[in-house]
Tab-separated table of C-alpha atoms and ligand atoms in Angstrom:
chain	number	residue	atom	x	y	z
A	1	UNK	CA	-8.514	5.455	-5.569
A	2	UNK	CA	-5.971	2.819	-4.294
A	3	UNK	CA	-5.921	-0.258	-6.538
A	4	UNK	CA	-6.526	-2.890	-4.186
A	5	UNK	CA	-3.309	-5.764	-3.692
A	6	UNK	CA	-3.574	-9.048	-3.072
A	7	UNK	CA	0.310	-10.795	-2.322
A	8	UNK	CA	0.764	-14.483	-1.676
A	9	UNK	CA	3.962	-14.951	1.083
A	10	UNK	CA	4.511	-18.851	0.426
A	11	UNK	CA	7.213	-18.586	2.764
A	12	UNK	CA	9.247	-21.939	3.474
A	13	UNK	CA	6.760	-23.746	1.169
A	14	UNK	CA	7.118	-26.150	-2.715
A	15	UNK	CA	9.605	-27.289	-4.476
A	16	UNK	CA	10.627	-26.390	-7.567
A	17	UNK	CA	7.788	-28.889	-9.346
A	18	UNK	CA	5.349	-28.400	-6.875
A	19	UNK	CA	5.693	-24.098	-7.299
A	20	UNK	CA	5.583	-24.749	-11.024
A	21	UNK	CA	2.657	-26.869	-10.978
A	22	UNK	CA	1.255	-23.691	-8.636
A	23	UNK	CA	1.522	-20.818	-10.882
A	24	UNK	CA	0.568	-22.930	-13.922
A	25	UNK	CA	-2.652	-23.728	-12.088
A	26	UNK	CA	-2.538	-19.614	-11.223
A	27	UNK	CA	-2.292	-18.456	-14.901
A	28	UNK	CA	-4.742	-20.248	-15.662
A	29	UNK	CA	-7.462	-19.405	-13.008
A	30	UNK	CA	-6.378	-15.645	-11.919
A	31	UNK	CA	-8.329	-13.185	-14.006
A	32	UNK	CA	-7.101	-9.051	-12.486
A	33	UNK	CA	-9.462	-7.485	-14.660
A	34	UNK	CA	-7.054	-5.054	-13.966
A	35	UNK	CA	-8.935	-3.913	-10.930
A	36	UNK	CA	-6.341	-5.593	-8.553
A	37	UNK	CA	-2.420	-6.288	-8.115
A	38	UNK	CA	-1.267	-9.574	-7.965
A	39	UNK	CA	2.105	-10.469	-6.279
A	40	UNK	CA	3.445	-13.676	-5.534
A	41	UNK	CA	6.462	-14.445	-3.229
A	42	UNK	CA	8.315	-17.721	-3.908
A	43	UNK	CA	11.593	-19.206	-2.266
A	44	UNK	CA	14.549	-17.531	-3.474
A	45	UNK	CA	15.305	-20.483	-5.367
A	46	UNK	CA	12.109	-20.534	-7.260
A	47	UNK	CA	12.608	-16.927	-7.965
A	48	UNK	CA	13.951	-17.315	-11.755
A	49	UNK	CA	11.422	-19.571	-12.732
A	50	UNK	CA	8.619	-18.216	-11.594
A	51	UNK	CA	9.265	-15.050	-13.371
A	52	UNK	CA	10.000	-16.684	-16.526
A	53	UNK	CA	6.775	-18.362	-16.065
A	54	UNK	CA	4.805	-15.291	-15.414
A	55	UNK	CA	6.500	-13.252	-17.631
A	56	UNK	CA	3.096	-12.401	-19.855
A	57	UNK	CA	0.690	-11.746	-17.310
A	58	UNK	CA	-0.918	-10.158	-14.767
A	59	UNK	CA	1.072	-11.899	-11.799
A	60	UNK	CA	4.131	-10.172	-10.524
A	61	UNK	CA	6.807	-12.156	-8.064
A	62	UNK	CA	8.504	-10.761	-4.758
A	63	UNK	CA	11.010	-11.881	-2.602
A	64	UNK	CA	10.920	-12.971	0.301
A	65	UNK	CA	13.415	-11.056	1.867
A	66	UNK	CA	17.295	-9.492	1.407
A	67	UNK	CA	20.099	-8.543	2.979
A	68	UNK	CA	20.795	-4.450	3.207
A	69	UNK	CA	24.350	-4.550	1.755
A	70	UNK	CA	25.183	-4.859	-1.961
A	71	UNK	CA	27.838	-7.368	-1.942
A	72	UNK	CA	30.422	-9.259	0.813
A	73	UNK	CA	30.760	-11.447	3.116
A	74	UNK	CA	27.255	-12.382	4.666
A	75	UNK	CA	27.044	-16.642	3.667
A	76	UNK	CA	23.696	-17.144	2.730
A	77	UNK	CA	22.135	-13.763	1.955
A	78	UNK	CA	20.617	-12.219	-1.127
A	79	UNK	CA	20.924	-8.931	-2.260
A	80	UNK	CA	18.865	-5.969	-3.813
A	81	UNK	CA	21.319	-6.403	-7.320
A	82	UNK	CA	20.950	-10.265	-7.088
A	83	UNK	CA	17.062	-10.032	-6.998
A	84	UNK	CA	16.578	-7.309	-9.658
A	85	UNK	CA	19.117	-9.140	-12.003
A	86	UNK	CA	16.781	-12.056	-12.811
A	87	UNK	CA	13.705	-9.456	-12.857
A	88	UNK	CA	12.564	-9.266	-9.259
A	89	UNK	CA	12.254	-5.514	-7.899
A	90	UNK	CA	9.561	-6.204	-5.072
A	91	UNK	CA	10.631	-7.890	-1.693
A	92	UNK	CA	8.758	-7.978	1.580
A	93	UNK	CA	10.486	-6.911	4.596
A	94	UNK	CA	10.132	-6.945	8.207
A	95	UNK	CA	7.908	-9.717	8.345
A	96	UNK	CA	7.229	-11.187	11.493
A	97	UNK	CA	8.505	-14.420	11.380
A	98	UNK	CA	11.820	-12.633	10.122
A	99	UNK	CA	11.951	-10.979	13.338
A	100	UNK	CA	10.751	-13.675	15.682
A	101	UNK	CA	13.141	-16.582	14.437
A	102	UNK	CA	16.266	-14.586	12.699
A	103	UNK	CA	16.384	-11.848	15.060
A	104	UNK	CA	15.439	-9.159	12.167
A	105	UNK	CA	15.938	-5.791	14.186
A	106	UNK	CA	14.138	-2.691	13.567
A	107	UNK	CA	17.666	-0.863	13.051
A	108	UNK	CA	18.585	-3.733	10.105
A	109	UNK	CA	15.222	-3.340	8.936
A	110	UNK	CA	15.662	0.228	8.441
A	111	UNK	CA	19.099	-0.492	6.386
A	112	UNK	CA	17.370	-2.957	4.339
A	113	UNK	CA	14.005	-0.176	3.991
A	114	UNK	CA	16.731	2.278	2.495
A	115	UNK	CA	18.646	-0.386	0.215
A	116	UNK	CA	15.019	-1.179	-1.341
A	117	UNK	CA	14.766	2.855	-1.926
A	118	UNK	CA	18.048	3.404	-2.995
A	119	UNK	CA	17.392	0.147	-5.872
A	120	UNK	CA	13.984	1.278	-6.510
A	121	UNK	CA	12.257	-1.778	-5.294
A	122	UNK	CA	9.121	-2.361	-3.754
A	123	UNK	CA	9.085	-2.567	0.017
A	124	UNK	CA	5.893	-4.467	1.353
A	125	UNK	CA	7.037	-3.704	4.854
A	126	UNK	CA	5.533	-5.708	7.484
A	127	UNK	CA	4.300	-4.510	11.139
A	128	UNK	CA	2.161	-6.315	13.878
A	129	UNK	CA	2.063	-6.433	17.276
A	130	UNK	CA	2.532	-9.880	19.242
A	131	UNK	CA	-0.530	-11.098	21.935
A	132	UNK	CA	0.928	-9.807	24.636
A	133	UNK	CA	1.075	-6.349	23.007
A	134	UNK	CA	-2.336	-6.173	22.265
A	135	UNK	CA	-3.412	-7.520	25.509
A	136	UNK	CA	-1.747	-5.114	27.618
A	137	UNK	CA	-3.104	-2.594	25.379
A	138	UNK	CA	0.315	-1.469	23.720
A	139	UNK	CA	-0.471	-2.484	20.346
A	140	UNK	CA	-0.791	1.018	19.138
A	141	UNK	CA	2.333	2.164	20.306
A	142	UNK	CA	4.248	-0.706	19.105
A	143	UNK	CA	3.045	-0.553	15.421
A	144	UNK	CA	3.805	2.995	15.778
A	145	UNK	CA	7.413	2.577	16.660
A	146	UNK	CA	8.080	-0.088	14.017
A	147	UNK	CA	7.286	2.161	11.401
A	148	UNK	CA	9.309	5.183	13.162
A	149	UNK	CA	12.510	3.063	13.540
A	150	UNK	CA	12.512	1.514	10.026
A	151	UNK	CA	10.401	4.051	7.814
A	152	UNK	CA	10.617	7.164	9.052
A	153	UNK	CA	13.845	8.562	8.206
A	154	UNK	CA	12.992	8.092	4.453
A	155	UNK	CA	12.011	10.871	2.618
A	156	UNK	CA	8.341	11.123	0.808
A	157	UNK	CA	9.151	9.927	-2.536
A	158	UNK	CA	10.254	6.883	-1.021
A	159	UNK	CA	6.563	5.688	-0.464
A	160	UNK	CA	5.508	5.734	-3.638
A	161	UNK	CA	7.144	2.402	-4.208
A	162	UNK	CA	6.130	1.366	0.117
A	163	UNK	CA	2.873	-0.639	0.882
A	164	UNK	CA	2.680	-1.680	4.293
A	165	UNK	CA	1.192	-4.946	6.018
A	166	UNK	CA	-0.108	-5.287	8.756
A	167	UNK	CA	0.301	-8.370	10.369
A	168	UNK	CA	-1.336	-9.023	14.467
A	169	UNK	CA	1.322	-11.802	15.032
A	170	UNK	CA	-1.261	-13.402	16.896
A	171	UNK	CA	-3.277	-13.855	13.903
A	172	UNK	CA	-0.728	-15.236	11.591
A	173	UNK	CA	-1.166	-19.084	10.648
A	174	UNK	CA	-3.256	-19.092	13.713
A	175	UNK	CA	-6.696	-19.208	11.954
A	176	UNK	CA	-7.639	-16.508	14.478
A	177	UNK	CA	-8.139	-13.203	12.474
A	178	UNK	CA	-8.036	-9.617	13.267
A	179	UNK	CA	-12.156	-9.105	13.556
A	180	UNK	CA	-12.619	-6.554	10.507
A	181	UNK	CA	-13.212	-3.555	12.926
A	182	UNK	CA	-10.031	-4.415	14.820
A	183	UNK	CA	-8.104	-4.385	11.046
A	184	UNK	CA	-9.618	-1.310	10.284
A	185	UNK	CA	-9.077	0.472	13.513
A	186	UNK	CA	-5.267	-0.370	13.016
A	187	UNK	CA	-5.193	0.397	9.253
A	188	UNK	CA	-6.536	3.526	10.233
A	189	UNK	CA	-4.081	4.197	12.870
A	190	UNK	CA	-1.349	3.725	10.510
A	191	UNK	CA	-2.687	6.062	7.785
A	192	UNK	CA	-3.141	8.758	10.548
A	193	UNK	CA	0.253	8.351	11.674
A	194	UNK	CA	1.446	8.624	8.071
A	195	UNK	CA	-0.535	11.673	8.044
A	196	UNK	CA	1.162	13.364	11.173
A	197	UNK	CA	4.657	12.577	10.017
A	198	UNK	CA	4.063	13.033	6.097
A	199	UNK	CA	1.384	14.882	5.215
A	200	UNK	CA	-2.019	13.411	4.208
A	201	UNK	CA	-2.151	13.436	0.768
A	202	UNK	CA	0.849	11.072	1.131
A	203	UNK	CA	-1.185	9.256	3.815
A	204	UNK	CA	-4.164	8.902	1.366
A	205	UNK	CA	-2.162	7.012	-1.233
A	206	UNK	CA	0.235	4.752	0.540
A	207	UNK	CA	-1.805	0.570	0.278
A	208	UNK	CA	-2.258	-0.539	3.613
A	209	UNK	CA	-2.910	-4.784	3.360
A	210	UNK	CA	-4.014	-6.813	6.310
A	211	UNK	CA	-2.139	-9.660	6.708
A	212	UNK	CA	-2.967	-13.197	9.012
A	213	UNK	CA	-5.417	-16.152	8.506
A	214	UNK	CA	-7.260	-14.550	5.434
A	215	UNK	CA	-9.264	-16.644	3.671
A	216	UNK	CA	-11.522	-17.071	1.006
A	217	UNK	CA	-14.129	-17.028	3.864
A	218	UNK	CA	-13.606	-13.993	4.991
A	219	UNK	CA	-11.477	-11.817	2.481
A	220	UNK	CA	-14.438	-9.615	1.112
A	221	UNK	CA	-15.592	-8.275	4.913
A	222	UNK	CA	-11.913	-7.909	5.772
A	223	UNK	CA	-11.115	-5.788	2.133
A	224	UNK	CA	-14.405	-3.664	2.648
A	225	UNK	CA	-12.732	-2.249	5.133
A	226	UNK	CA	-12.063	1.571	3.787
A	227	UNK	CA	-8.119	1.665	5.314
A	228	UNK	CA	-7.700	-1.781	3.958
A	229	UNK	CA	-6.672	-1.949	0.463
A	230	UNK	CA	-5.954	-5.896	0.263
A	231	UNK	CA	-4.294	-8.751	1.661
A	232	UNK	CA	-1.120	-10.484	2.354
A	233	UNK	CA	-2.359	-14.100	2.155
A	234	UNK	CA	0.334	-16.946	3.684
A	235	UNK	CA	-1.706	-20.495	3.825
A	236	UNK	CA	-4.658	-19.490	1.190
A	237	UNK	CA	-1.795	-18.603	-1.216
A	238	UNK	CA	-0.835	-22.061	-1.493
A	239	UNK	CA	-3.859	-22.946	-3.213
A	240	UNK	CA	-5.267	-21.844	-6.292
A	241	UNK	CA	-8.404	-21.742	-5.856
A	242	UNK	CA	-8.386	-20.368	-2.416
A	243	UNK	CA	-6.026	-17.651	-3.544
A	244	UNK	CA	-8.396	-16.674	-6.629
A	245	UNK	CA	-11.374	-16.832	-4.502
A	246	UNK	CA	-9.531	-14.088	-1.970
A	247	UNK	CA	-8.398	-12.308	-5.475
A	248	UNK	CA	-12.255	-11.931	-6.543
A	249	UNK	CA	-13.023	-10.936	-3.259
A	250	UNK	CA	-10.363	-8.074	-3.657
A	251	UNK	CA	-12.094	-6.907	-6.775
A	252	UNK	CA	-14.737	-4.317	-6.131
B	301	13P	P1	-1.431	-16.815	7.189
B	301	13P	O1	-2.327	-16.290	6.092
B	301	13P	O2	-1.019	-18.248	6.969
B	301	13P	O3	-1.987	-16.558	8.541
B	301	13P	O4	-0.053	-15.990	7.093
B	301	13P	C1	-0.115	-14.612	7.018
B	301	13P	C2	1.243	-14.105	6.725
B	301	13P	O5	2.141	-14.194	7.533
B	301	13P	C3	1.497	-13.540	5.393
B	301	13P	O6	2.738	-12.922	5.327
């Protein structure tokens, strides 16, 4: 059985106050009933606080995103040591806005896939096709070779700390979602390829999320799905209601 995830990307959204005033308003809604994971992904500069704040329960922070070297010269980057010294060892990677506006490359992504390995931190790895993919039918292929160039030249025990997201760019902030048959028809895709390259018992237990205009509306037909095992959530996540509401719809 894979425990079901739901992860909250706030991206380039609160303040310090205003994130506070967020996962106070979390801790005191979100109920797991251990039956799902809970991640939430503040700024970097909210990082520290929010896993003081969280410390005691059932709501575990990511970042954002970091660079695939341990230490130099790179102004402005964060590394794998700087995240797990104040407590964070889960970081997306290879989201799509990542690649779209700072030129994230498939070749840096699979630097930063191996740093996350090598430090033992989670890598919710991001893949989705744009609209022009998936209207000249290539979206297949193109998910495909996103996970070849950054994933596949890790070895299996690497994905026991990988869940991947996928993201249809053309769904993301859109409020145009992936209909749940064209979600599961990808998710499904990705497993099999998993299969092919890893062996499907390895397949069978890596968490595939669906990521792009989820909402409380329609989280539960979306997570029904059976190669969709929860949600990467970037508007509802700002809200806490609207993020519980696509928690509890994560739950059975
Ligand atoms: P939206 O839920 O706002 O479409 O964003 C999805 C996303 O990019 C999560 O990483």
């Amino acid at each position: 059985m894979r425990k079901k995830i739901v992860a909250g990307n706030w991206k380039m959204n609160k303040t310090l106050p205003e994130a506070k005033q967020l996962i106070q308003e979390l801790l005191s809604k979100v109920n797991t009933e251990n039956k799902v994971e809970v991640y939430i992904a503040p700024s970097f500069v909210n990082l520290p606080e929010a896993v003081e704040q969280t410390k005691n329960s059932d709501i575990k922070v990511a970042a954002q995103n970091m660079h695939f070297e341990d230490s130099g010269a790179y102004t402005g980057e964060v590394s794998a040591d700087m995240l797990k010294a104040i407590g964070v060892d889960k970081v997306i990677l290879g989201h799509s806005e990542r690649r779209a506006y700072f030129n994230e490359t498939d070749e840096m992504l699979q630097k930063k896939a191996h740093k996350a390995y090598e430090k033992q931190m989670m890598n919710i790895f991001c893949v989705g096709e744009k609209l022009e993919d998936r209207q000249a039918g290539k979206h297949f292929e193109v998910v495909k070779s996103q996970l070849e160039n950054a994933l596949f030249s890790l070895p299996m025990q690497a994905y026991k700390n990988i869940v991947i997201a996928y993201e249809p760019v053309w769904a993301i902030g859109t409020g145009e979602t992936a209909s749940p048959e064209q979600a599961q028809e990808m998710h499904k895709f990705i497993r099999e390829t998993l299969a092919k390259k890893y062996g499907r018992d390895l397949a069978d237990n890596v968490r595939i999320l669906y990521g792009g205009s989820v909402k409380p509306g329609n989280a539960k037909e979306i997570f029904s799905q059976p190669d969709v095992d929860g949600g990467l959530i970037g508007g509802a996540s700002l809200d806490a209601d609207s993020f519980n509401a696509i928690i509890e719809a994560a739950k059975n």
